Amino acid sequence: MRPSARAEARFPVLGGALPVVAVVAAVISTQAGAAFAKGLFHLTGPVGMTSLRLSLAALILLAVFRPALSRLGSARWSAALMYGAALCAMNLTYYLAIARLPIGLVIAIAFLGPLCVAAVSSRRPQDLAWVGLAAAGITLLAPWRDLGALDLAGVGLALLSGAAWAAYVLAGRRMGQAFEGGQGVAVGMLVGAVLALPFALANGLFSTLTPGVLLAGLGVALLSSALPYSLEMLGLRALPARTFSILLSLEPAIGVLTGWLLLHEVLSPLQLVAVLCIMAASIGATVGSRNEARPKALPA
């Protein structure tokens, strides 16, 4: 029995909504972690924080899920390598981008990646309608009136993060088929941490490490990696790729709402319309995914 099915049997009120709840919780956790991490860039730099986050998250997940690394077959290692590479690239480019641009704008640009996955994966006209609605909401969230002030390098990094995000969605789908529960996330996080480490060492990560930085990095790892990626894997195992991608459109909306609630940033009427568009697209995608087939497992 797949993990989501066991949870549905235990919590029948949630039923098939549990994977959706998991993805939404992952989005909220990620947004909180991103804001926390950006506040620490002056201590570690974006590259150092990426490596610290992935390394600590890998240690946490390996301790919790205890995957038998020596008994993994070639198919599972292949899936983990693709997932870890996408994870590393997505996080490195994302942190480098938010060091130059506002978080909400970077998320809006990067979301073009999973949105393309949703469009390519779609087979029904109504699915394309939800993709279009999500795209409209993201367009409204971006401050296009002040494009002249944008850092072009930051925009390029955000686009690269979007491409890696699309690869993550596809690779995570395969990981969900190849591994049971959170073991796939643990192995993939380990691969991502190993791939990110050389970049961090080249940027002098060890010279910035103090007990306080390690403790802060642990908080970022929990909020931005260990918790959300475990929750996302539950969603990836149970939801179609296009539905998962459209649900991720909650990222910029929750980013705006977090700024309003925690930083007292007032939403404009246009931003409120954007949030409603994105929420509506997420709900529509969820309703349309109820009766779709689940993927078959990969061999070990």
PDB file of C-alpha atoms in Angstrom:
ATOM      1  CA  MET A   1       0.000   0.000   0.000  1.00  0.00           C
ATOM      2  CA  ARG A   2       1.384   3.437  -0.952  1.00  0.00           C
ATOM      3  CA  PRO A   3       1.932   5.957   1.917  1.00  0.00           C
ATOM      4  CA  SER A   4      -0.952   8.210   0.886  1.00  0.00           C
ATOM      5  CA  ALA A   5      -3.323   5.224   0.792  1.00  0.00           C
ATOM      6  CA  ARG A   6      -2.320   4.212   4.318  1.00  0.00           C
ATOM      7  CA  ALA A   7      -2.926   7.786   5.490  1.00  0.00           C
ATOM      8  CA  GLU A   8      -6.302   7.888   3.741  1.00  0.00           C
ATOM      9  CA  ALA A   9      -7.335   4.682   5.514  1.00  0.00           C
ATOM     10  CA  ARG A  10      -6.264   6.146   8.852  1.00  0.00           C
ATOM     11  CA  PHE A  11      -7.882   9.549   8.227  1.00  0.00           C
ATOM     12  CA  PRO A  12     -10.957   8.848   6.050  1.00  0.00           C
ATOM     13  CA  VAL A  13     -12.246  12.427   6.403  1.00  0.00           C
ATOM     14  CA  LEU A  14      -9.257  13.691   4.426  1.00  0.00           C
ATOM     15  CA  GLY A  15      -9.418  10.889   1.880  1.00  0.00           C
ATOM     16  CA  GLY A  16      -7.866  11.781  -1.447  1.00  0.00           C
ATOM     17  CA  ALA A  17      -7.226  15.358  -0.308  1.00  0.00           C
ATOM     18  CA  LEU A  18      -4.239  14.316   1.819  1.00  0.00           C
ATOM     19  CA  PRO A  19      -1.631  14.633  -0.991  1.00  0.00           C
ATOM     20  CA  VAL A  20      -2.975  18.113  -1.769  1.00  0.00           C
ATOM     21  CA  VAL A  21      -2.735  19.125   1.901  1.00  0.00           C
ATOM     22  CA  ALA A  22       0.849  17.835   1.934  1.00  0.00           C
ATOM     23  CA  VAL A  23       1.854  19.954  -1.070  1.00  0.00           C
ATOM     24  CA  VAL A  24       0.234  23.106   0.383  1.00  0.00           C
ATOM     25  CA  ALA A  25       2.000  22.554   3.723  1.00  0.00           C
ATOM     26  CA  ALA A  26       5.270  22.115   1.837  1.00  0.00           C
ATOM     27  CA  VAL A  27       4.752  25.446   0.070  1.00  0.00           C
ATOM     28  CA  ILE A  28       4.117  27.291   3.346  1.00  0.00           C
ATOM     29  CA  SER A  29       7.185  25.753   4.969  1.00  0.00           C
ATOM     30  CA  THR A  30       9.348  26.597   1.955  1.00  0.00           C
ATOM     31  CA  GLN A  31       8.280  30.250   1.983  1.00  0.00           C
ATOM     32  CA  ALA A  32       9.094  30.624   5.668  1.00  0.00           C
ATOM     33  CA  GLY A  33      12.462  28.968   5.135  1.00  0.00           C
ATOM     34  CA  ALA A  34      13.331  31.173   2.144  1.00  0.00           C
ATOM     35  CA  ALA A  35      12.698  34.362   4.110  1.00  0.00           C
ATOM     36  CA  PHE A  36      14.789  33.056   7.004  1.00  0.00           C
ATOM     37  CA  ALA A  37      17.624  31.987   4.689  1.00  0.00           C
ATOM     38  CA  LYS A  38      17.795  35.326   2.871  1.00  0.00           C
ATOM     39  CA  GLY A  39      18.303  37.046   6.201  1.00  0.00           C
ATOM     40  CA  LEU A  40      21.417  34.912   6.741  1.00  0.00           C
ATOM     41  CA  PHE A  41      23.111  35.551   3.386  1.00  0.00           C
ATOM     42  CA  HIS A  42      25.339  38.201   4.966  1.00  0.00           C
ATOM     43  CA  LEU A  43      26.875  35.414   7.079  1.00  0.00           C
ATOM     44  CA  THR A  44      27.181  32.499   4.653  1.00  0.00           C
ATOM     45  CA  GLY A  45      26.415  33.833   1.198  1.00  0.00           C
ATOM     46  CA  PRO A  46      23.736  32.207  -0.976  1.00  0.00           C
ATOM     47  CA  VAL A  47      26.011  29.359  -2.118  1.00  0.00           C
ATOM     48  CA  GLY A  48      27.153  28.568   1.411  1.00  0.00           C
ATOM     49  CA  MET A  49      23.578  28.598   2.696  1.00  0.00           C
ATOM     50  CA  THR A  50      22.499  26.248  -0.099  1.00  0.00           C
ATOM     51  CA  SER A  51      25.188  23.737   0.820  1.00  0.00           C
ATOM     52  CA  LEU A  52      24.558  24.059   4.551  1.00  0.00           C
ATOM     53  CA  ARG A  53      20.829  23.627   4.070  1.00  0.00           C
ATOM     54  CA  LEU A  54      21.129  20.553   1.835  1.00  0.00           C
ATOM     55  CA  SER A  55      23.832  18.916   3.980  1.00  0.00           C
ATOM     56  CA  LEU A  56      21.961  19.314   7.262  1.00  0.00           C
ATOM     57  CA  ALA A  57      18.693  18.254   5.655  1.00  0.00           C
ATOM     58  CA  ALA A  58      20.381  15.150   4.231  1.00  0.00           C
ATOM     59  CA  LEU A  59      21.710  14.199   7.674  1.00  0.00           C
ATOM     60  CA  ILE A  60      18.252  14.648   9.211  1.00  0.00           C
ATOM     61  CA  LEU A  61      16.484  12.611   6.535  1.00  0.00           C
ATOM     62  CA  LEU A  62      19.088   9.836   6.534  1.00  0.00           C
ATOM     63  CA  ALA A  63      18.740   9.520  10.316  1.00  0.00           C
ATOM     64  CA  VAL A  64      14.939   9.434  10.131  1.00  0.00           C
ATOM     65  CA  PHE A  65      14.371   7.146   7.134  1.00  0.00           C
ATOM     66  CA  ARG A  66      17.597   5.054   7.244  1.00  0.00           C
ATOM     67  CA  PRO A  67      17.740   3.982   3.582  1.00  0.00           C
ATOM     68  CA  ALA A  68      19.916   0.939   2.882  1.00  0.00           C
ATOM     69  CA  LEU A  69      22.394   2.703   0.589  1.00  0.00           C
ATOM     70  CA  SER A  70      24.456  -0.425  -0.062  1.00  0.00           C
ATOM     71  CA  ARG A  71      21.412  -2.338  -1.318  1.00  0.00           C
ATOM     72  CA  LEU A  72      20.065   0.201  -3.798  1.00  0.00           C
ATOM     73  CA  GLY A  73      19.880  -1.049  -7.377  1.00  0.00           C
ATOM     74  CA  SER A  74      21.109   0.820 -10.441  1.00  0.00           C
ATOM     75  CA  ALA A  75      17.593   2.041 -11.298  1.00  0.00           C
ATOM     76  CA  ARG A  76      17.205   3.667  -7.889  1.00  0.00           C
ATOM     77  CA  TRP A  77      20.653   5.248  -7.941  1.00  0.00           C
ATOM     78  CA  SER A  78      19.935   6.587 -11.417  1.00  0.00           C
ATOM     79  CA  ALA A  79      16.672   8.129 -10.207  1.00  0.00           C
ATOM     80  CA  ALA A  80      18.418   9.567  -7.126  1.00  0.00           C
ATOM     81  CA  LEU A  81      21.196  11.094  -9.234  1.00  0.00           C
ATOM     82  CA  MET A  82      18.741  12.909 -11.501  1.00  0.00           C
ATOM     83  CA  TYR A  83      16.655  14.065  -8.537  1.00  0.00           C
ATOM     84  CA  GLY A  84      19.693  15.219  -6.557  1.00  0.00           C
ATOM     85  CA  ALA A  85      21.186  17.075  -9.521  1.00  0.00           C
ATOM     86  CA  ALA A  86      17.896  18.894 -10.156  1.00  0.00           C
ATOM     87  CA  LEU A  87      17.583  19.665  -6.444  1.00  0.00           C
ATOM     88  CA  CYS A  88      21.108  21.086  -6.256  1.00  0.00           C
ATOM     89  CA  ALA A  89      20.727  23.218  -9.393  1.00  0.00           C
ATOM     90  CA  MET A  90      17.286  24.474  -8.366  1.00  0.00           C
ATOM     91  CA  ASN A  91      18.421  25.600  -4.922  1.00  0.00           C
ATOM     92  CA  LEU A  92      21.755  27.100  -5.978  1.00  0.00           C
ATOM     93  CA  THR A  93      20.232  29.225  -8.720  1.00  0.00           C
ATOM     94  CA  TYR A  94      17.230  30.167  -6.572  1.00  0.00           C
ATOM     95  CA  TYR A  95      19.330  31.447  -3.668  1.00  0.00           C
ATOM     96  CA  LEU A  96      21.655  33.294  -6.053  1.00  0.00           C
ATOM     97  CA  ALA A  97      18.585  34.872  -7.667  1.00  0.00           C
ATOM     98  CA  ILE A  98      16.889  36.003  -4.437  1.00  0.00           C
ATOM     99  CA  ALA A  99      20.182  37.588  -3.383  1.00  0.00           C
ATOM    100  CA  ARG A 100      19.643  39.966  -6.335  1.00  0.00           C
ATOM    101  CA  LEU A 101      15.844  40.185  -6.653  1.00  0.00           C
ATOM    102  CA  PRO A 102      12.768  40.112  -4.370  1.00  0.00           C
ATOM    103  CA  ILE A 103      11.658  36.609  -3.406  1.00  0.00           C
ATOM    104  CA  GLY A 104       8.158  37.001  -4.857  1.00  0.00           C
ATOM    105  CA  LEU A 105       9.477  38.064  -8.247  1.00  0.00           C
ATOM    106  CA  VAL A 106      12.008  35.214  -8.384  1.00  0.00           C
ATOM    107  CA  ILE A 107       9.298  32.674  -7.575  1.00  0.00           C
ATOM    108  CA  ALA A 108       7.039  34.139 -10.257  1.00  0.00           C
ATOM    109  CA  ILE A 109       9.774  33.861 -12.907  1.00  0.00           C
ATOM    110  CA  ALA A 110      10.935  30.422 -11.773  1.00  0.00           C
ATOM    111  CA  PHE A 111       7.405  29.064 -11.797  1.00  0.00           C
ATOM    112  CA  LEU A 112       7.510  29.154 -15.593  1.00  0.00           C
ATOM    113  CA  GLY A 113       9.342  25.813 -15.289  1.00  0.00           C
ATOM    114  CA  PRO A 114       6.687  23.711 -13.529  1.00  0.00           C
ATOM    115  CA  LEU A 115       3.987  25.597 -15.420  1.00  0.00           C
ATOM    116  CA  CYS A 116       5.521  24.330 -18.673  1.00  0.00           C
ATOM    117  CA  VAL A 117       5.459  20.801 -17.228  1.00  0.00           C
ATOM    118  CA  ALA A 118       1.758  21.243 -16.527  1.00  0.00           C
ATOM    119  CA  ALA A 119       1.095  22.481 -20.062  1.00  0.00           C
ATOM    120  CA  VAL A 120       3.087  19.728 -21.774  1.00  0.00           C
ATOM    121  CA  SER A 121       1.536  17.026 -19.568  1.00  0.00           C
ATOM    122  CA  SER A 122      -2.013  18.206 -20.223  1.00  0.00           C
ATOM    123  CA  ARG A 123      -4.375  16.116 -22.371  1.00  0.00           C
ATOM    124  CA  ARG A 124      -7.683  17.911 -21.783  1.00  0.00           C
ATOM    125  CA  PRO A 125      -8.784  21.455 -22.695  1.00  0.00           C
ATOM    126  CA  GLN A 126      -9.944  22.185 -19.155  1.00  0.00           C
ATOM    127  CA  ASP A 127      -6.450  21.426 -17.822  1.00  0.00           C
ATOM    128  CA  LEU A 128      -4.976  24.066 -20.121  1.00  0.00           C
ATOM    129  CA  ALA A 129      -7.568  26.510 -18.787  1.00  0.00           C
ATOM    130  CA  TRP A 130      -6.281  26.011 -15.231  1.00  0.00           C
ATOM    131  CA  VAL A 131      -2.705  26.458 -16.438  1.00  0.00           C
ATOM    132  CA  GLY A 132      -3.722  29.683 -18.154  1.00  0.00           C
ATOM    133  CA  LEU A 133      -5.457  30.950 -15.023  1.00  0.00           C
ATOM    134  CA  ALA A 134      -2.372  30.228 -12.909  1.00  0.00           C
ATOM    135  CA  ALA A 135      -0.170  31.982 -15.466  1.00  0.00           C
ATOM    136  CA  ALA A 136      -2.458  35.031 -15.375  1.00  0.00           C
ATOM    137  CA  GLY A 137      -2.193  35.194 -11.604  1.00  0.00           C
ATOM    138  CA  ILE A 138       1.593  34.961 -11.658  1.00  0.00           C
ATOM    139  CA  THR A 139       1.760  37.712 -14.280  1.00  0.00           C
ATOM    140  CA  LEU A 140      -0.311  39.992 -12.054  1.00  0.00           C
ATOM    141  CA  LEU A 141       1.954  39.319  -9.063  1.00  0.00           C
ATOM    142  CA  ALA A 142       5.137  40.386 -10.846  1.00  0.00           C
ATOM    143  CA  PRO A 143       5.979  44.136 -10.660  1.00  0.00           C
ATOM    144  CA  TRP A 144       6.230  44.592 -14.423  1.00  0.00           C
ATOM    145  CA  ARG A 145       5.889  48.398 -14.166  1.00  0.00           C
ATOM    146  CA  ASP A 146       9.443  48.652 -12.802  1.00  0.00           C
ATOM    147  CA  LEU A 147      11.214  46.220 -15.137  1.00  0.00           C
ATOM    148  CA  GLY A 148      13.977  48.746 -15.839  1.00  0.00           C
ATOM    149  CA  ALA A 149      15.277  48.321 -12.302  1.00  0.00           C
ATOM    150  CA  LEU A 150      15.608  44.545 -12.603  1.00  0.00           C
ATOM    151  CA  ASP A 151      18.988  42.865 -12.257  1.00  0.00           C
ATOM    152  CA  LEU A 152      19.371  40.933 -15.523  1.00  0.00           C
ATOM    153  CA  ALA A 153      21.716  38.408 -13.930  1.00  0.00           C
ATOM    154  CA  GLY A 154      19.072  37.795 -11.283  1.00  0.00           C
ATOM    155  CA  VAL A 155      16.432  37.270 -13.966  1.00  0.00           C
ATOM    156  CA  GLY A 156      18.694  34.803 -15.750  1.00  0.00           C
ATOM    157  CA  LEU A 157      19.322  32.898 -12.522  1.00  0.00           C
ATOM    158  CA  ALA A 158      15.584  32.810 -11.824  1.00  0.00           C
ATOM    159  CA  LEU A 159      14.966  31.356 -15.294  1.00  0.00           C
ATOM    160  CA  LEU A 160      17.652  28.723 -14.689  1.00  0.00           C
ATOM    161  CA  SER A 161      15.995  27.927 -11.371  1.00  0.00           C
ATOM    162  CA  GLY A 162      12.706  27.472 -13.224  1.00  0.00           C
ATOM    163  CA  ALA A 163      14.311  25.037 -15.662  1.00  0.00           C
ATOM    164  CA  ALA A 164      15.790  23.080 -12.752  1.00  0.00           C
ATOM    165  CA  TRP A 165      12.403  23.217 -11.002  1.00  0.00           C
ATOM    166  CA  ALA A 166      10.774  21.590 -14.031  1.00  0.00           C
ATOM    167  CA  ALA A 167      13.455  18.895 -13.984  1.00  0.00           C
ATOM    168  CA  TYR A 168      12.831  18.426 -10.254  1.00  0.00           C
ATOM    169  CA  VAL A 169       9.115  17.819 -10.838  1.00  0.00           C
ATOM    170  CA  LEU A 170       9.855  15.152 -13.444  1.00  0.00           C
ATOM    171  CA  ALA A 171      12.739  13.561 -11.523  1.00  0.00           C
ATOM    172  CA  GLY A 172      10.743  13.606  -8.295  1.00  0.00           C
ATOM    173  CA  ARG A 173       7.947  11.752 -10.041  1.00  0.00           C
ATOM    174  CA  ARG A 174      10.373   8.964 -10.901  1.00  0.00           C
ATOM    175  CA  MET A 175      11.798   8.982  -7.371  1.00  0.00           C
ATOM    176  CA  GLY A 176       8.310   8.544  -5.975  1.00  0.00           C
ATOM    177  CA  GLN A 177       7.934   5.406  -8.092  1.00  0.00           C
ATOM    178  CA  ALA A 178      11.377   4.011  -7.257  1.00  0.00           C
ATOM    179  CA  PHE A 179      11.433   4.466  -3.468  1.00  0.00           C
ATOM    180  CA  GLU A 180       9.132   3.789  -0.543  1.00  0.00           C
ATOM    181  CA  GLY A 181       8.111   6.667   1.701  1.00  0.00           C
ATOM    182  CA  GLY A 182      10.777   9.227   2.561  1.00  0.00           C
ATOM    183  CA  GLN A 183      13.758   7.063   1.668  1.00  0.00           C
ATOM    184  CA  GLY A 184      13.898   8.534  -1.812  1.00  0.00           C
ATOM    185  CA  VAL A 185      13.990  12.083  -0.465  1.00  0.00           C
ATOM    186  CA  ALA A 186      16.817  11.139   1.907  1.00  0.00           C
ATOM    187  CA  VAL A 187      18.943   9.582  -0.838  1.00  0.00           C
ATOM    188  CA  GLY A 188      18.192  12.396  -3.286  1.00  0.00           C
ATOM    189  CA  MET A 189      19.030  15.026  -0.665  1.00  0.00           C
ATOM    190  CA  LEU A 190      22.340  13.263  -0.018  1.00  0.00           C
ATOM    191  CA  VAL A 191      23.186  13.406  -3.719  1.00  0.00           C
ATOM    192  CA  GLY A 192      22.213  17.081  -3.882  1.00  0.00           C
ATOM    193  CA  ALA A 193      24.329  17.906  -0.822  1.00  0.00           C
ATOM    194  CA  VAL A 194      27.385  16.160  -2.294  1.00  0.00           C
ATOM    195  CA  LEU A 195      26.975  18.030  -5.585  1.00  0.00           C
ATOM    196  CA  ALA A 196      26.591  21.415  -3.842  1.00  0.00           C
ATOM    197  CA  LEU A 197      29.550  20.990  -1.476  1.00  0.00           C
ATOM    198  CA  PRO A 198      32.356  21.837  -3.969  1.00  0.00           C
ATOM    199  CA  PHE A 199      30.673  25.155  -4.811  1.00  0.00           C
ATOM    200  CA  ALA A 200      30.395  26.014  -1.114  1.00  0.00           C
ATOM    201  CA  LEU A 201      34.010  25.092  -0.401  1.00  0.00           C
ATOM    202  CA  ALA A 202      35.134  27.290  -3.284  1.00  0.00           C
ATOM    203  CA  ASN A 203      33.194  30.154  -1.675  1.00  0.00           C
ATOM    204  CA  GLY A 204      34.806  29.679   1.762  1.00  0.00           C
ATOM    205  CA  LEU A 205      31.909  28.093   3.644  1.00  0.00           C
ATOM    206  CA  PHE A 206      34.040  26.661   6.467  1.00  0.00           C
ATOM    207  CA  SER A 207      35.441  30.097   7.344  1.00  0.00           C
ATOM    208  CA  THR A 208      31.918  31.317   8.166  1.00  0.00           C
ATOM    209  CA  LEU A 209      30.742  28.371  10.276  1.00  0.00           C
ATOM    210  CA  THR A 210      29.986  29.110  13.935  1.00  0.00           C
ATOM    211  CA  PRO A 211      27.605  27.371  16.358  1.00  0.00           C
ATOM    212  CA  GLY A 212      25.065  30.126  15.720  1.00  0.00           C
ATOM    213  CA  VAL A 213      25.318  29.759  11.943  1.00  0.00           C
ATOM    214  CA  LEU A 214      24.972  25.978  12.221  1.00  0.00           C
ATOM    215  CA  LEU A 215      21.871  26.343  14.393  1.00  0.00           C
ATOM    216  CA  ALA A 216      20.342  28.833  11.962  1.00  0.00           C
ATOM    217  CA  GLY A 217      21.235  26.540   9.073  1.00  0.00           C
ATOM    218  CA  LEU A 218      19.469  23.700  10.853  1.00  0.00           C
ATOM    219  CA  GLY A 219      16.315  25.797  11.035  1.00  0.00           C
ATOM    220  CA  VAL A 220      16.543  26.576   7.320  1.00  0.00           C
ATOM    221  CA  ALA A 221      17.165  22.898   6.561  1.00  0.00           C
ATOM    222  CA  LEU A 222      14.053  21.851   8.453  1.00  0.00           C
ATOM    223  CA  LEU A 223      11.792  24.534   6.984  1.00  0.00           C
ATOM    224  CA  SER A 224      13.118  24.599   3.428  1.00  0.00           C
ATOM    225  CA  SER A 225      14.316  21.053   2.764  1.00  0.00           C
ATOM    226  CA  ALA A 226      13.622  18.220   5.191  1.00  0.00           C
ATOM    227  CA  LEU A 227       9.946  18.979   5.855  1.00  0.00           C
ATOM    228  CA  PRO A 228       8.744  20.333   2.474  1.00  0.00           C
ATOM    229  CA  TYR A 229      10.556  17.815   0.276  1.00  0.00           C
ATOM    230  CA  SER A 230       9.194  14.931   2.343  1.00  0.00           C
ATOM    231  CA  LEU A 231       5.691  16.373   1.996  1.00  0.00           C
ATOM    232  CA  GLU A 232       6.173  17.038  -1.719  1.00  0.00           C
ATOM    233  CA  MET A 233       7.249  13.438  -2.292  1.00  0.00           C
ATOM    234  CA  LEU A 234       3.919  12.316  -0.829  1.00  0.00           C
ATOM    235  CA  GLY A 235       2.206  14.597  -3.317  1.00  0.00           C
ATOM    236  CA  LEU A 236       4.364  13.473  -6.238  1.00  0.00           C
ATOM    237  CA  ARG A 237       3.569   9.821  -5.523  1.00  0.00           C
ATOM    238  CA  ALA A 238      -0.177  10.422  -5.538  1.00  0.00           C
ATOM    239  CA  LEU A 239      -0.844  13.312  -7.953  1.00  0.00           C
ATOM    240  CA  PRO A 240      -0.395  13.660 -11.730  1.00  0.00           C
ATOM    241  CA  ALA A 241       2.594  15.775 -12.793  1.00  0.00           C
ATOM    242  CA  ARG A 242       0.428  18.606 -14.154  1.00  0.00           C
ATOM    243  CA  THR A 243      -1.691  18.748 -10.984  1.00  0.00           C
ATOM    244  CA  PHE A 244       1.401  18.873  -8.786  1.00  0.00           C
ATOM    245  CA  SER A 245       2.863  21.641 -10.955  1.00  0.00           C
ATOM    246  CA  ILE A 246      -0.262  23.804 -10.781  1.00  0.00           C
ATOM    247  CA  LEU A 247      -0.493  23.318  -7.006  1.00  0.00           C
ATOM    248  CA  LEU A 248       3.004  24.773  -6.807  1.00  0.00           C
ATOM    249  CA  SER A 249       1.477  28.009  -8.105  1.00  0.00           C
ATOM    250  CA  LEU A 250       0.664  28.629  -4.449  1.00  0.00           C
ATOM    251  CA  GLU A 251       4.349  29.592  -4.016  1.00  0.00           C
ATOM    252  CA  PRO A 252       4.106  33.259  -5.129  1.00  0.00           C
ATOM    253  CA  ALA A 253       0.655  33.694  -3.582  1.00  0.00           C
ATOM    254  CA  ILE A 254       1.759  32.445  -0.170  1.00  0.00           C
ATOM    255  CA  GLY A 255       4.931  34.509  -0.504  1.00  0.00           C
ATOM    256  CA  VAL A 256       2.808  37.649  -0.878  1.00  0.00           C
ATOM    257  CA  LEU A 257       0.509  36.636   1.990  1.00  0.00           C
ATOM    258  CA  THR A 258       3.485  35.897   4.240  1.00  0.00           C
ATOM    259  CA  GLY A 259       4.855  39.363   3.579  1.00  0.00           C
ATOM    260  CA  TRP A 260       1.480  40.859   4.443  1.00  0.00           C
ATOM    261  CA  LEU A 261       1.041  38.874   7.669  1.00  0.00           C
ATOM    262  CA  LEU A 262       4.612  38.942   8.988  1.00  0.00           C
ATOM    263  CA  LEU A 263       6.088  42.079   7.430  1.00  0.00           C
ATOM    264  CA  HIS A 264       2.894  44.194   7.288  1.00  0.00           C
ATOM    265  CA  GLU A 265       3.151  44.623   3.526  1.00  0.00           C
ATOM    266  CA  VAL A 266      -0.244  45.786   2.218  1.00  0.00           C
ATOM    267  CA  LEU A 267      -1.625  43.920  -0.798  1.00  0.00           C
ATOM    268  CA  SER A 268      -2.935  45.999  -3.680  1.00  0.00           C
ATOM    269  CA  PRO A 269      -6.301  45.114  -5.279  1.00  0.00           C
ATOM    270  CA  LEU A 270      -4.406  43.741  -8.291  1.00  0.00           C
ATOM    271  CA  GLN A 271      -2.332  41.472  -6.062  1.00  0.00           C
ATOM    272  CA  LEU A 272      -5.473  40.213  -4.343  1.00  0.00           C
ATOM    273  CA  VAL A 273      -6.942  39.340  -7.749  1.00  0.00           C
ATOM    274  CA  ALA A 274      -3.710  37.523  -8.592  1.00  0.00           C
ATOM    275  CA  VAL A 275      -3.863  35.476  -5.402  1.00  0.00           C
ATOM    276  CA  LEU A 276      -7.474  34.522  -6.128  1.00  0.00           C
ATOM    277  CA  CYS A 277      -6.551  33.444  -9.682  1.00  0.00           C
ATOM    278  CA  ILE A 278      -3.762  31.215  -8.407  1.00  0.00           C
ATOM    279  CA  MET A 279      -5.877  29.711  -5.646  1.00  0.00           C
ATOM    280  CA  ALA A 280      -8.690  29.019  -8.131  1.00  0.00           C
ATOM    281  CA  ALA A 281      -6.268  27.295 -10.509  1.00  0.00           C
ATOM    282  CA  SER A 282      -4.980  25.109  -7.684  1.00  0.00           C
ATOM    283  CA  ILE A 283      -8.499  24.105  -6.652  1.00  0.00           C
ATOM    284  CA  GLY A 284      -9.507  23.410 -10.255  1.00  0.00           C
ATOM    285  CA  ALA A 285      -6.456  21.241 -10.827  1.00  0.00           C
ATOM    286  CA  THR A 286      -7.172  19.309  -7.654  1.00  0.00           C
ATOM    287  CA  VAL A 287     -10.781  18.590  -8.628  1.00  0.00           C
ATOM    288  CA  GLY A 288      -9.700  17.426 -12.079  1.00  0.00           C
ATOM    289  CA  SER A 289      -7.181  14.910 -10.750  1.00  0.00           C
ATOM    290  CA  ARG A 290      -9.448  12.661  -8.671  1.00  0.00           C
ATOM    291  CA  ASN A 291      -9.891   9.773 -11.054  1.00  0.00           C
ATOM    292  CA  GLU A 292      -6.518   9.714 -12.812  1.00  0.00           C
ATOM    293  CA  ALA A 293      -4.339   6.625 -12.711  1.00  0.00           C
ATOM    294  CA  ARG A 294      -1.367   6.305 -10.393  1.00  0.00           C
ATOM    295  CA  PRO A 295       2.087   5.433 -11.763  1.00  0.00           C
ATOM    296  CA  LYS A 296       3.535   1.963 -11.586  1.00  0.00           C
ATOM    297  CA  ALA A 297       6.607   1.346  -9.444  1.00  0.00           C
ATOM    298  CA  LEU A 298      10.084   1.126 -10.942  1.00  0.00           C
ATOM    299  CA  PRO A 299      12.259  -1.940 -10.349  1.00  0.00           C
ATOM    300  CA  ALA A 300      14.882  -1.704  -7.623  1.00  0.00           C
TER     301      ALA A 300
END
